[in-house]
Coordinates of C-alpha atoms and ligand atoms in Angstrom, one line a residue:
M1 CA -22.9 39.3 0.7
S2 CA -23.5 37.3 3.8
N3 CA -26.5 37.9 6.0
H4 CA -24.2 39.0 8.8
T5 CA -22.4 41.9 7.0
P6 CA -24.6 44.9 7.6
K7 CA -25.8 46.5 4.4
S8 CA -25.0 50.1 3.9
M9 CA -27.9 52.3 5.1
D10 CA -26.6 55.2 3.1
A11 CA -26.7 53.1 -0.1
I12 CA -30.3 51.9 0.7
M13 CA -31.4 55.5 1.4
S14 CA -29.8 56.8 -1.7
L15 CA -31.5 54.1 -3.8
C16 CA -34.8 54.9 -2.1
K17 CA -34.5 58.5 -3.1
R18 CA -33.2 57.8 -6.6
R19 CA -35.9 55.4 -7.5
G20 CA -38.8 57.2 -5.8
F21 CA -39.4 54.9 -2.9
V22 CA -39.0 57.4 0.0
Y23 CA -38.4 61.2 0.0
Q24 CA -37.8 63.5 2.9
T25 CA -41.0 65.4 3.8
S26 CA -40.9 69.1 2.7
E27 CA -37.5 68.5 1.3
I28 CA -37.7 71.8 -0.7
Y29 CA -37.9 73.6 2.7
G30 CA -35.0 71.7 4.2
G31 CA -37.1 68.8 5.5
I32 CA -38.8 68.3 8.8
N33 CA -37.3 65.9 11.3
G34 CA -39.2 62.7 11.8
F35 CA -41.4 62.9 8.8
W36 CA -41.1 61.0 5.5
D37 CA -43.0 60.8 2.3
Y38 CA -43.3 57.9 -0.1
G39 CA -42.8 58.4 -3.8
P40 CA -44.6 56.5 -6.5
L41 CA -42.8 53.1 -5.9
G42 CA -42.8 53.5 -2.2
A43 CA -46.5 54.4 -2.0
Q44 CA -47.4 51.3 -4.1
L45 CA -45.0 49.1 -2.0
K46 CA -46.6 50.3 1.2
K47 CA -50.1 49.7 -0.2
N48 CA -49.1 46.2 -1.2
L49 CA -47.9 45.4 2.3
R50 CA -51.0 46.9 3.8
D51 CA -53.2 44.9 1.4
A52 CA -51.3 41.7 2.1
W53 CA -52.0 42.2 5.8
W54 CA -55.6 43.1 5.2
Q55 CA -56.1 40.1 2.9
D56 CA -54.5 37.6 5.4
V57 CA -55.9 39.2 8.6
V58 CA -59.4 40.4 7.6
M59 CA -60.5 38.7 4.4
G60 CA -59.0 35.2 4.9
P61 CA -57.9 35.3 8.5
C62 CA -54.7 33.4 9.3
W63 CA -54.8 31.6 5.8
G64 CA -57.9 29.7 6.9
R65 CA -56.0 27.9 9.7
K66 CA -58.3 26.9 12.6
G67 CA -57.8 28.6 15.9
P68 CA -57.0 26.8 19.2
N69 CA -60.8 26.3 19.7
G70 CA -60.9 24.2 16.5
R71 CA -62.9 26.9 14.6
P72 CA -62.0 29.3 11.8
V73 CA -60.6 32.6 13.1
S74 CA -63.0 35.5 12.8
V75 CA -61.8 39.1 12.3
V76 CA -63.8 42.2 11.3
P77 CA -62.5 45.6 10.3
V78 CA -63.2 49.1 11.6
D79 CA -61.9 52.5 10.6
T80 CA -61.9 55.0 13.5
T81 CA -60.8 58.6 13.6
I82 CA -57.4 60.0 14.4
I83 CA -59.0 62.4 17.0
Q84 CA -60.9 60.5 19.7
H85 CA -62.6 61.9 22.7
P86 CA -59.8 63.2 25.0
K87 CA -61.1 60.9 27.8
T88 CA -59.9 57.9 25.7
W89 CA -56.3 58.8 26.4
E90 CA -57.0 59.2 30.1
A91 CA -58.6 55.7 30.2
S92 CA -55.8 54.2 28.1
G93 CA -53.1 55.6 30.4
H94 CA -51.5 57.8 27.7
V95 CA -52.1 61.1 29.4
A96 CA -50.5 60.0 32.6
G97 CA -48.0 57.5 31.4
F98 CA -47.0 58.0 27.8
N99 CA -43.8 59.7 28.8
D100 CA -40.2 59.3 28.1
P101 CA -37.8 60.8 30.6
M102 CA -35.7 63.4 28.8
V103 CA -32.6 65.4 29.4
D104 CA -32.2 68.9 27.9
C105 CA -29.0 70.6 26.9
R106 CA -28.9 74.2 28.1
E107 CA -26.1 75.0 25.7
T108 CA -27.6 73.6 22.4
K109 CA -31.3 73.4 23.3
G110 CA -31.1 69.7 22.2
R111 CA -33.4 67.2 23.9
Y112 CA -32.4 63.6 24.4
R113 CA -34.1 60.4 25.6
Y114 CA -32.5 59.8 29.0
D115 CA -32.3 56.0 28.6
H116 CA -30.6 56.4 25.2
V117 CA -27.7 58.8 26.3
Q118 CA -24.3 57.1 26.6
V119 CA -21.1 58.5 27.8
F120 CA -17.5 57.8 26.8
V121 CA -15.3 57.5 29.9
P122 CA -11.6 56.4 30.1
A123 CA -11.3 52.6 30.0
S124 CA -8.9 52.8 33.0
G125 CA -11.6 54.3 35.2
E126 CA -9.2 57.2 35.9
R127 CA -10.7 60.5 34.8
G128 CA -9.2 62.9 37.3
D129 CA -11.0 66.2 36.9
K130 CA -11.4 65.9 33.1
P131 CA -14.8 66.1 31.5
V132 CA -16.5 63.0 29.9
F133 CA -18.3 62.9 26.6
A134 CA -22.0 62.1 26.1
Y135 CA -23.4 60.8 22.8
M136 CA -26.5 59.3 21.3
G137 CA -25.9 55.8 19.7
D138 CA -26.3 55.6 15.9
T139 CA -26.0 59.4 15.4
P140 CA -23.1 61.6 14.2
S141 CA -22.5 62.5 17.9
E142 CA -21.1 59.0 18.5
A143 CA -18.1 59.2 16.2
K144 CA -17.4 62.9 17.0
Q145 CA -17.5 62.4 20.8
R146 CA -15.4 59.2 20.6
K147 CA -12.7 61.0 18.8
K148 CA -12.6 63.8 21.4
A149 CA -12.7 61.2 24.2
E150 CA -9.9 59.2 22.8
K151 CA -7.8 62.3 22.4
T152 CA -8.4 63.1 26.0
F153 CA -8.1 59.7 27.6
G154 CA -6.6 57.3 25.1
E155 CA -8.6 54.1 25.4
V156 CA -12.3 54.7 26.2
T157 CA -15.3 52.6 27.1
S158 CA -18.9 53.6 27.2
V159 CA -21.4 53.7 30.0
A160 CA -25.1 54.8 30.3
L161 CA -25.5 58.4 31.5
S162 CA -27.9 57.1 34.1
S163 CA -25.0 55.2 35.8
L164 CA -23.1 58.5 36.5
P165 CA -24.0 60.4 39.7
Q166 CA -25.8 63.7 39.3
P167 CA -25.3 66.6 38.9
W168 CA -23.5 65.9 35.7
D169 CA -21.2 68.9 36.0
R170 CA -18.4 67.2 34.1
V171 CA -20.5 65.7 31.3
I172 CA -20.3 67.4 27.9
G173 CA -23.7 67.0 26.1
P174 CA -23.8 65.1 22.8
D175 CA -23.7 68.2 20.7
A176 CA -22.3 70.6 23.2
E177 CA -18.8 72.1 23.7
K178 CA -18.8 72.9 27.4
P179 CA -19.4 70.5 30.4
G180 CA -22.3 70.8 32.7
S181 CA -25.0 71.7 30.2
L182 CA -27.3 68.7 30.7
T183 CA -30.4 69.0 32.9
E184 CA -31.7 66.3 35.2
P185 CA -34.2 64.0 33.5
R186 CA -37.8 65.3 33.1
Q187 CA -41.0 63.7 31.8
F188 CA -42.1 64.6 28.3
N189 CA -45.4 63.6 26.9
L190 CA -45.3 62.1 23.4
M191 CA -48.8 62.9 22.3
F192 CA -49.4 65.7 19.8
K193 CA -52.0 68.2 21.0
T194 CA -54.5 70.1 19.0
Y195 CA -57.8 72.0 19.5
V196 CA -61.2 71.1 18.2
G197 CA -63.4 73.9 17.1
A198 CA -62.8 77.7 16.8
T199 CA -62.4 78.7 20.5
A200 CA -59.2 76.8 21.2
G201 CA -59.7 76.9 24.9
E202 CA -58.3 74.3 27.3
D203 CA -61.7 72.5 27.3
D204 CA -61.3 71.9 23.5
K205 CA -57.9 70.3 23.8
A206 CA -57.6 67.0 21.9
Y207 CA -54.8 64.6 20.9
L208 CA -53.7 63.0 17.7
R209 CA -53.9 59.3 18.5
P210 CA -50.6 57.7 19.4
E211 CA -52.0 54.3 18.5
T212 CA -54.9 53.0 16.5
A213 CA -55.8 50.4 19.2
Q214 CA -57.9 52.7 21.4
G215 CA -60.4 53.4 18.6
I216 CA -61.0 49.7 18.4
F217 CA -61.5 49.3 22.1
A218 CA -63.9 52.2 22.2
Q219 CA -66.0 50.6 19.5
A220 CA -65.8 47.0 20.6
K221 CA -69.2 46.9 22.3
N222 CA -70.8 48.5 19.2
V223 CA -69.3 45.8 17.1
W224 CA -70.5 42.9 19.1
D225 CA -73.9 44.5 19.6
T226 CA -74.5 45.4 16.0
T227 CA -72.9 42.6 14.0
R228 CA -73.1 38.8 14.2
V229 CA -69.6 38.3 15.6
K230 CA -69.2 36.1 18.7
V231 CA -66.3 36.0 21.1
P232 CA -63.6 34.8 20.3
F233 CA -63.2 37.3 17.4
G234 CA -60.9 40.1 16.4
I235 CA -61.2 43.7 15.2
A236 CA -58.6 45.0 12.9
Q237 CA -57.7 48.5 11.8
T238 CA -54.9 50.2 9.8
G239 CA -54.2 53.9 10.0
K240 CA -51.9 56.8 10.9
S241 CA -50.6 57.3 14.4
F242 CA -48.6 60.2 15.8
R243 CA -45.9 60.3 18.5
N244 CA -43.8 63.4 19.2
E245 CA -40.7 61.2 19.4
V246 CA -37.9 62.9 21.0
T247 CA -35.2 61.5 18.9
P248 CA -36.7 60.4 15.5
R249 CA -34.0 58.5 13.7
N250 CA -32.9 55.6 11.6
F251 CA -34.7 56.7 8.4
T252 CA -38.4 55.8 8.8
F253 CA -37.9 53.4 11.7
R254 CA -38.7 56.0 14.4
S255 CA -40.9 58.7 12.8
R256 CA -43.3 61.2 14.3
E257 CA -46.1 60.2 11.9
F258 CA -46.5 56.6 11.0
E259 CA -49.0 53.9 10.1
Q260 CA -50.0 50.9 12.2
M261 CA -51.8 47.7 11.5
E262 CA -53.4 46.5 14.7
I263 CA -55.6 43.6 15.7
E264 CA -57.4 43.4 19.1
F265 CA -58.5 39.8 19.5
F266 CA -61.2 39.3 22.2
C267 CA -61.6 36.0 24.0
H268 CA -62.5 34.3 27.3
E269 CA -59.8 34.4 29.9
S270 CA -59.6 30.6 30.0
E271 CA -58.5 30.6 26.3
A272 CA -56.3 33.7 26.3
L273 CA -52.9 32.1 26.6
A274 CA -53.7 29.6 23.8
W275 CA -54.8 32.4 21.6
Y276 CA -51.7 34.4 22.5
A277 CA -49.5 31.5 21.4
Y278 CA -51.5 31.1 18.2
W279 CA -51.2 34.8 17.1
R280 CA -47.6 35.1 18.1
D281 CA -46.6 32.1 16.0
W282 CA -48.8 33.0 13.0
R283 CA -47.7 36.6 13.0
M284 CA -44.0 35.4 12.8
E285 CA -44.9 33.1 9.9
W286 CA -46.7 36.0 8.2
W287 CA -43.6 38.2 8.2
K288 CA -41.6 35.3 6.8
S289 CA -44.2 34.7 4.1
I290 CA -43.6 38.2 2.7
G291 CA -39.9 37.7 2.3
L292 CA -38.3 38.4 5.7
A293 CA -37.0 34.9 6.1
G294 CA -33.6 33.8 7.4
D295 CA -31.9 34.8 10.6
N296 CA -32.6 38.5 10.2
L297 CA -36.0 37.8 11.7
I298 CA -36.5 36.7 15.3
L299 CA -39.3 36.2 17.7
R300 CA -38.4 37.5 21.2
E301 CA -40.4 36.6 24.2
H302 CA -40.3 39.4 26.8
E303 CA -38.7 38.7 30.2
A304 CA -41.1 39.1 33.2
D305 CA -39.5 42.4 34.2
E306 CA -40.1 43.9 30.7
L307 CA -43.8 43.3 30.8
A308 CA -46.3 46.1 31.2
H309 CA -48.1 45.8 34.5
Y310 CA -51.4 44.5 32.9
S311 CA -49.7 42.1 30.4
K312 CA -49.3 38.4 31.2
A313 CA -47.1 37.7 28.1
T314 CA -45.6 39.7 25.3
S315 CA -43.3 38.9 22.4
D316 CA -41.9 41.0 19.6
V317 CA -41.2 40.1 16.0
E318 CA -37.8 41.8 15.5
Y319 CA -35.8 42.4 12.4
R320 CA -32.0 42.9 12.2
F321 CA -31.9 46.3 10.4
P322 CA -28.5 47.5 9.0
F323 CA -28.5 50.2 11.7
S324 CA -29.4 47.9 14.6
A325 CA -27.1 45.1 13.6
P326 CA -25.9 43.0 15.4
G327 CA -29.1 43.9 17.4
Y328 CA -32.7 43.9 16.3
G329 CA -35.5 46.5 16.0
E330 CA -39.2 45.8 16.7
L331 CA -41.6 45.3 13.8
E332 CA -44.6 44.1 15.8
G333 CA -45.5 43.4 19.4
I334 CA -47.9 40.6 20.3
A335 CA -49.2 41.2 23.8
Y336 CA -51.7 39.5 26.1
R337 CA -53.2 42.5 27.7
G338 CA -55.7 40.9 30.1
N339 CA -58.9 42.9 30.0
F340 CA -57.1 46.1 31.1
D341 CA -58.2 48.3 28.2
L342 CA -61.9 47.4 28.1
S343 CA -62.1 47.7 31.9
Q344 CA -60.5 51.1 31.8
H345 CA -63.0 52.3 29.2
Q346 CA -65.8 50.9 31.3
K347 CA -64.5 52.8 34.3
F348 CA -64.0 56.1 32.5
S349 CA -67.1 56.1 30.3
G350 CA -69.5 54.4 32.7
V351 CA -70.6 52.1 29.8
K352 CA -70.6 48.4 30.6
M353 CA -68.1 46.5 28.4
E354 CA -69.4 43.1 29.3
Y355 CA -70.1 40.5 26.7
N356 CA -72.9 38.1 27.1
D357 CA -71.5 34.7 26.0
T358 CA -74.5 32.4 25.4
E359 CA -72.2 29.5 24.7
R360 CA -70.9 29.4 28.3
G361 CA -72.4 29.0 31.7
E362 CA -74.3 26.0 33.1
V363 CA -76.6 23.9 30.9
L364 CA -80.3 24.5 31.7
P365 CA -82.9 21.7 31.8
N366 CA -84.1 22.7 28.3
G367 CA -80.6 22.1 27.0
S368 CA -79.7 25.7 26.4
R369 CA -76.9 27.5 28.3
R370 CA -77.4 30.1 31.1
G371 CA -74.8 32.3 29.5
E372 CA -71.8 34.1 31.1
R373 CA -71.2 37.8 31.3
Y374 CA -67.6 39.0 31.3
V375 CA -65.2 41.7 30.0
P376 CA -63.3 39.8 27.3
H377 CA -59.6 39.4 27.5
V378 CA -57.4 40.7 24.7
I379 CA -54.5 39.6 22.5
E380 CA -53.0 42.5 20.6
P381 CA -50.8 41.9 17.6
S382 CA -49.7 45.5 16.8
A383 CA -47.5 46.0 13.8
G384 CA -45.8 49.0 12.2
L385 CA -46.5 49.4 8.5
D386 CA -43.7 51.9 7.8
R387 CA -41.3 49.7 9.8
G388 CA -42.5 46.7 7.8
V389 CA -41.8 48.6 4.5
L390 CA -38.4 49.6 5.8
A391 CA -37.5 46.0 6.7
V392 CA -38.7 44.9 3.3
L393 CA -36.5 47.5 1.6
C394 CA -33.5 46.6 3.7
E395 CA -34.0 42.9 3.2
A396 CA -34.4 43.4 -0.6
Y397 CA -31.4 45.5 -1.1
T398 CA -28.7 43.4 -2.7
K399 CA -25.3 44.2 -4.2
D400 CA -23.6 41.9 -6.6
E401 CA -20.6 43.4 -8.3
S402 CA -20.5 40.6 -10.9
R403 CA -23.8 41.9 -12.4
P404 CA -23.8 44.7 -15.1
S405 CA -26.1 46.6 -12.7
P406 CA -24.8 45.7 -9.2
E407 CA -27.6 47.0 -7.1
F408 CA -31.0 45.3 -7.2
M409 CA -34.0 45.0 -4.9
K410 CA -35.2 41.5 -4.3
I411 CA -38.7 42.5 -3.2
H412 CA -41.1 39.6 -2.7
P413 CA -43.2 39.3 -5.9
R414 CA -46.4 39.8 -3.8
L415 CA -45.2 43.2 -2.6
A416 CA -43.3 44.4 -5.7
P417 CA -44.7 47.8 -6.8
I418 CA -44.0 46.9 -10.4
K419 CA -45.1 43.4 -11.2
A420 CA -43.8 43.1 -14.7
A421 CA -42.2 45.1 -17.5
I422 CA -43.1 44.6 -21.2
Y423 CA -40.4 45.7 -23.5
P424 CA -39.9 45.7 -27.3
L425 CA -36.2 45.1 -27.8
V426 CA -36.1 48.0 -30.3
A427 CA -38.8 50.5 -31.2
K428 CA -39.2 49.3 -34.8
E429 CA -39.8 46.2 -37.0
G430 CA -43.3 45.7 -35.6
M431 CA -42.0 44.9 -32.1
P432 CA -43.7 47.8 -30.3
E433 CA -47.1 46.8 -31.7
V434 CA -46.8 43.2 -30.4
A435 CA -45.5 44.5 -27.1
E436 CA -48.4 46.9 -26.7
K437 CA -50.9 44.2 -27.3
L438 CA -49.2 42.0 -24.6
Y439 CA -49.1 45.0 -22.3
E440 CA -52.8 45.6 -22.6
E441 CA -53.6 42.0 -21.8
I442 CA -51.2 41.9 -18.8
V443 CA -52.5 45.2 -17.4
Q444 CA -56.1 44.0 -17.6
R445 CA -55.2 40.8 -15.7
F446 CA -52.6 42.0 -13.2
G447 CA -53.0 45.8 -13.1
R448 CA -54.9 45.6 -9.8
L449 CA -51.9 44.1 -8.1
G450 CA -49.3 46.8 -9.0
F451 CA -47.8 48.7 -11.9
I452 CA -47.1 47.1 -15.3
E453 CA -44.2 48.9 -17.0
F454 CA -44.0 49.6 -20.7
D455 CA -40.9 51.3 -22.1
E456 CA -39.3 51.3 -25.5
K457 CA -36.5 53.9 -25.0
Q458 CA -32.8 53.2 -24.1
S459 CA -30.8 50.0 -24.4
I460 CA -32.4 46.9 -23.1
G461 CA -29.6 46.6 -20.5
K462 CA -30.4 50.0 -19.1
R463 CA -34.1 49.1 -18.9
Y464 CA -33.4 45.9 -17.1
A465 CA -31.1 47.8 -14.7
R466 CA -33.8 50.2 -13.9
M467 CA -36.3 47.4 -13.1
D468 CA -33.7 45.7 -10.9
E469 CA -33.5 48.8 -8.8
A470 CA -37.3 49.2 -8.7
G471 CA -37.6 45.6 -7.6
C472 CA -39.6 44.4 -10.6
P473 CA -39.3 40.6 -10.6
F474 CA -39.8 39.9 -14.3
C475 CA -39.2 41.7 -17.7
F476 CA -40.7 40.3 -20.9
T477 CA -39.0 41.3 -24.1
I478 CA -40.4 41.1 -27.6
D479 CA -37.6 40.6 -30.1
G480 CA -37.0 39.4 -33.6
E481 CA -37.7 35.8 -32.7
T482 CA -41.1 36.7 -31.3
L483 CA -42.2 37.8 -34.7
T484 CA -41.2 34.4 -36.2
N485 CA -42.1 31.9 -33.4
Q486 CA -44.3 33.7 -30.9
T487 CA -41.9 33.4 -28.0
V488 CA -40.6 36.2 -25.7
T489 CA -37.6 36.5 -23.4
V490 CA -38.3 36.3 -19.7
R491 CA -35.6 38.1 -17.8
S492 CA -35.5 37.4 -14.1
R493 CA -34.4 40.1 -11.6
D494 CA -33.0 37.7 -9.0
T495 CA -30.8 35.6 -11.2
G496 CA -30.3 37.8 -14.3
S497 CA -31.2 34.7 -16.3
Q498 CA -33.0 34.9 -19.7
D499 CA -35.3 32.2 -20.9
R500 CA -37.8 31.9 -23.7
I501 CA -41.5 31.2 -23.2
G502 CA -44.5 31.4 -25.6
I503 CA -46.1 34.8 -25.7
D504 CA -49.4 33.1 -24.9
N505 CA -47.9 31.8 -21.7
V506 CA -46.8 35.1 -20.2
A507 CA -50.1 35.6 -18.2
G508 CA -50.0 32.0 -16.9
F509 CA -46.3 32.5 -15.9
L510 CA -47.1 35.7 -14.0
A511 CA -50.1 34.2 -12.3
E512 CA -48.0 31.4 -10.9
K513 CA -45.1 33.6 -9.8
L514 CA -47.1 36.5 -8.3
G515 CA -49.1 34.0 -6.1
Ligands
LIG601 P1 -40.6 51.4 20.3 O1 -40.2 50.7 21.6 O2 -39.7 51.1 19.1 O3 -40.8 52.9 20.6 P2 -43.2 50.6 21.0 O4 -43.0 49.4 21.7 O5 -43.5 51.9 21.7 O6 -42.0 50.9 19.9 P3 -45.8 50.0 20.2 O7 -46.4 51.0 21.0 O8 -45.9 48.6 20.6 O9 -44.3 50.4 19.9 O10 -46.4 50.2 18.7 C1 -46.6 49.1 17.9 C2 -45.8 49.2 16.6 O11 -45.9 50.5 16.0 C3 -44.3 49.0 16.8 O12 -44.0 47.6 16.8 C4 -43.7 49.7 15.6 O13 -43.7 48.8 14.5 C5 -44.7 50.8 15.3 N1 -44.2 52.1 15.8 C6 -44.2 52.5 17.1 N2 -43.6 53.7 17.2 C7 -43.2 54.0 15.9 C8 -42.5 55.1 15.4 N3 -42.1 56.2 16.1 N4 -42.2 55.1 14.0 C9 -42.6 54.1 13.3 N5 -43.2 53.0 13.8 C10 -43.5 53.0 15.1

């Protein structure tokens, strides 16, 4: 299958369900829109991706590569709460600005993101007094409305709803039957609200965080005051975020509860653009390193008119998902945010967010520096963990009809939830005993990285097929020959090849392959 033929999202979702990667939340109650659970394999895959990020960002930042200042990169972690002081979100701009303009449908009570609604109109431009058909891209409404529009007009083309003059008396809503049901656009705040404490009055109103970043900003001063970090340095955090997305869709891509992996990197203004370029390039390389290579992955620099008012430069790491192809969907945004966030928290809290940089300022007669006080500038690489998992699943899904089991998941060995399977060819003739001994050794050595599978039931072909779908890179089979010459069969997921290696070399083989 060429990279350019979109894979079937239905096939990927069905494998994810069948093998226990992703389930619909509350499926037994009919599900709840915008929420997804991970099954055993998915939970481990997600953990492995989070661990890979943590390892490469916090424990060994940027693979030990020096920063633009010629020194090792310094990053420390925090773990802040989902509920922050409500003023946090006034300072961050989320209370006032975290809005999507929406249109409601009076007929169906549906609510749609204004900038996502498209309309099928006649290609000729002649519509007389006939109604036109609105739809949401990538949803069942698109095919349904296209059919109706073609029946009415013959050849059709699509335009943005926003390009049609209001009132939209002749527009039929995406799921409606009659024209004129769409309201004018209105603002809709995406933050989930809750109440802290028993009284549940307006004064106790709080929000579930829509991003993990603000917890980092709110603690930045504590971090530089209480630890030995010096600017430039980063603070990293992973955790859940919540957005009451109006149109959750595309599997886990746009969910209402999701996990982020965010870094706020603090530096002096004079070095900010160099650090921005450094993080942007390294983050792109990192996504490549976990298996998203090839032209499905791009780095896209934002145009000046796309930038947030406080941002001097932003780029996105984007992946070509089957549902976005030929376009791309954002995995991570890397933004130079100036010192907007810390300045805002300084303003709203009254607490000075200035850092005293003793390595700057004029040199005094005694050779020391006077120091410089400033509100640090920030580079923010902000990634979505669930979107990362989805990209890994989409990239991994491979169909090859020439194989006995055509579907397999080429998950990068570092992320694979099952690292290896140990199989006795048959459950007799002493093979299970040898296999169990090898299994114990491999679990002891590699069990901290992921699951090690042991199974002696079913034909070996069926067992290999199951591991192919689970994305397990290697199976080791103990057979008759093992008993005579201490070799085992290594069966590779990606090539289907079978080779023999010494049973004593299995651990070494895995150590090399799992990296
Ligand atoms: P989008 O434009 O897709 O709504 P965004 O630009 O608002 O995303 P950011 O606020 O920059 O996203 O959030 C950082 C990262 O968090 C995104 O790159 C994405 O990976 C992830 N993310 C944001 N919203 C969602 C969501 N609803 N579901 C899953 N992941 C999300």
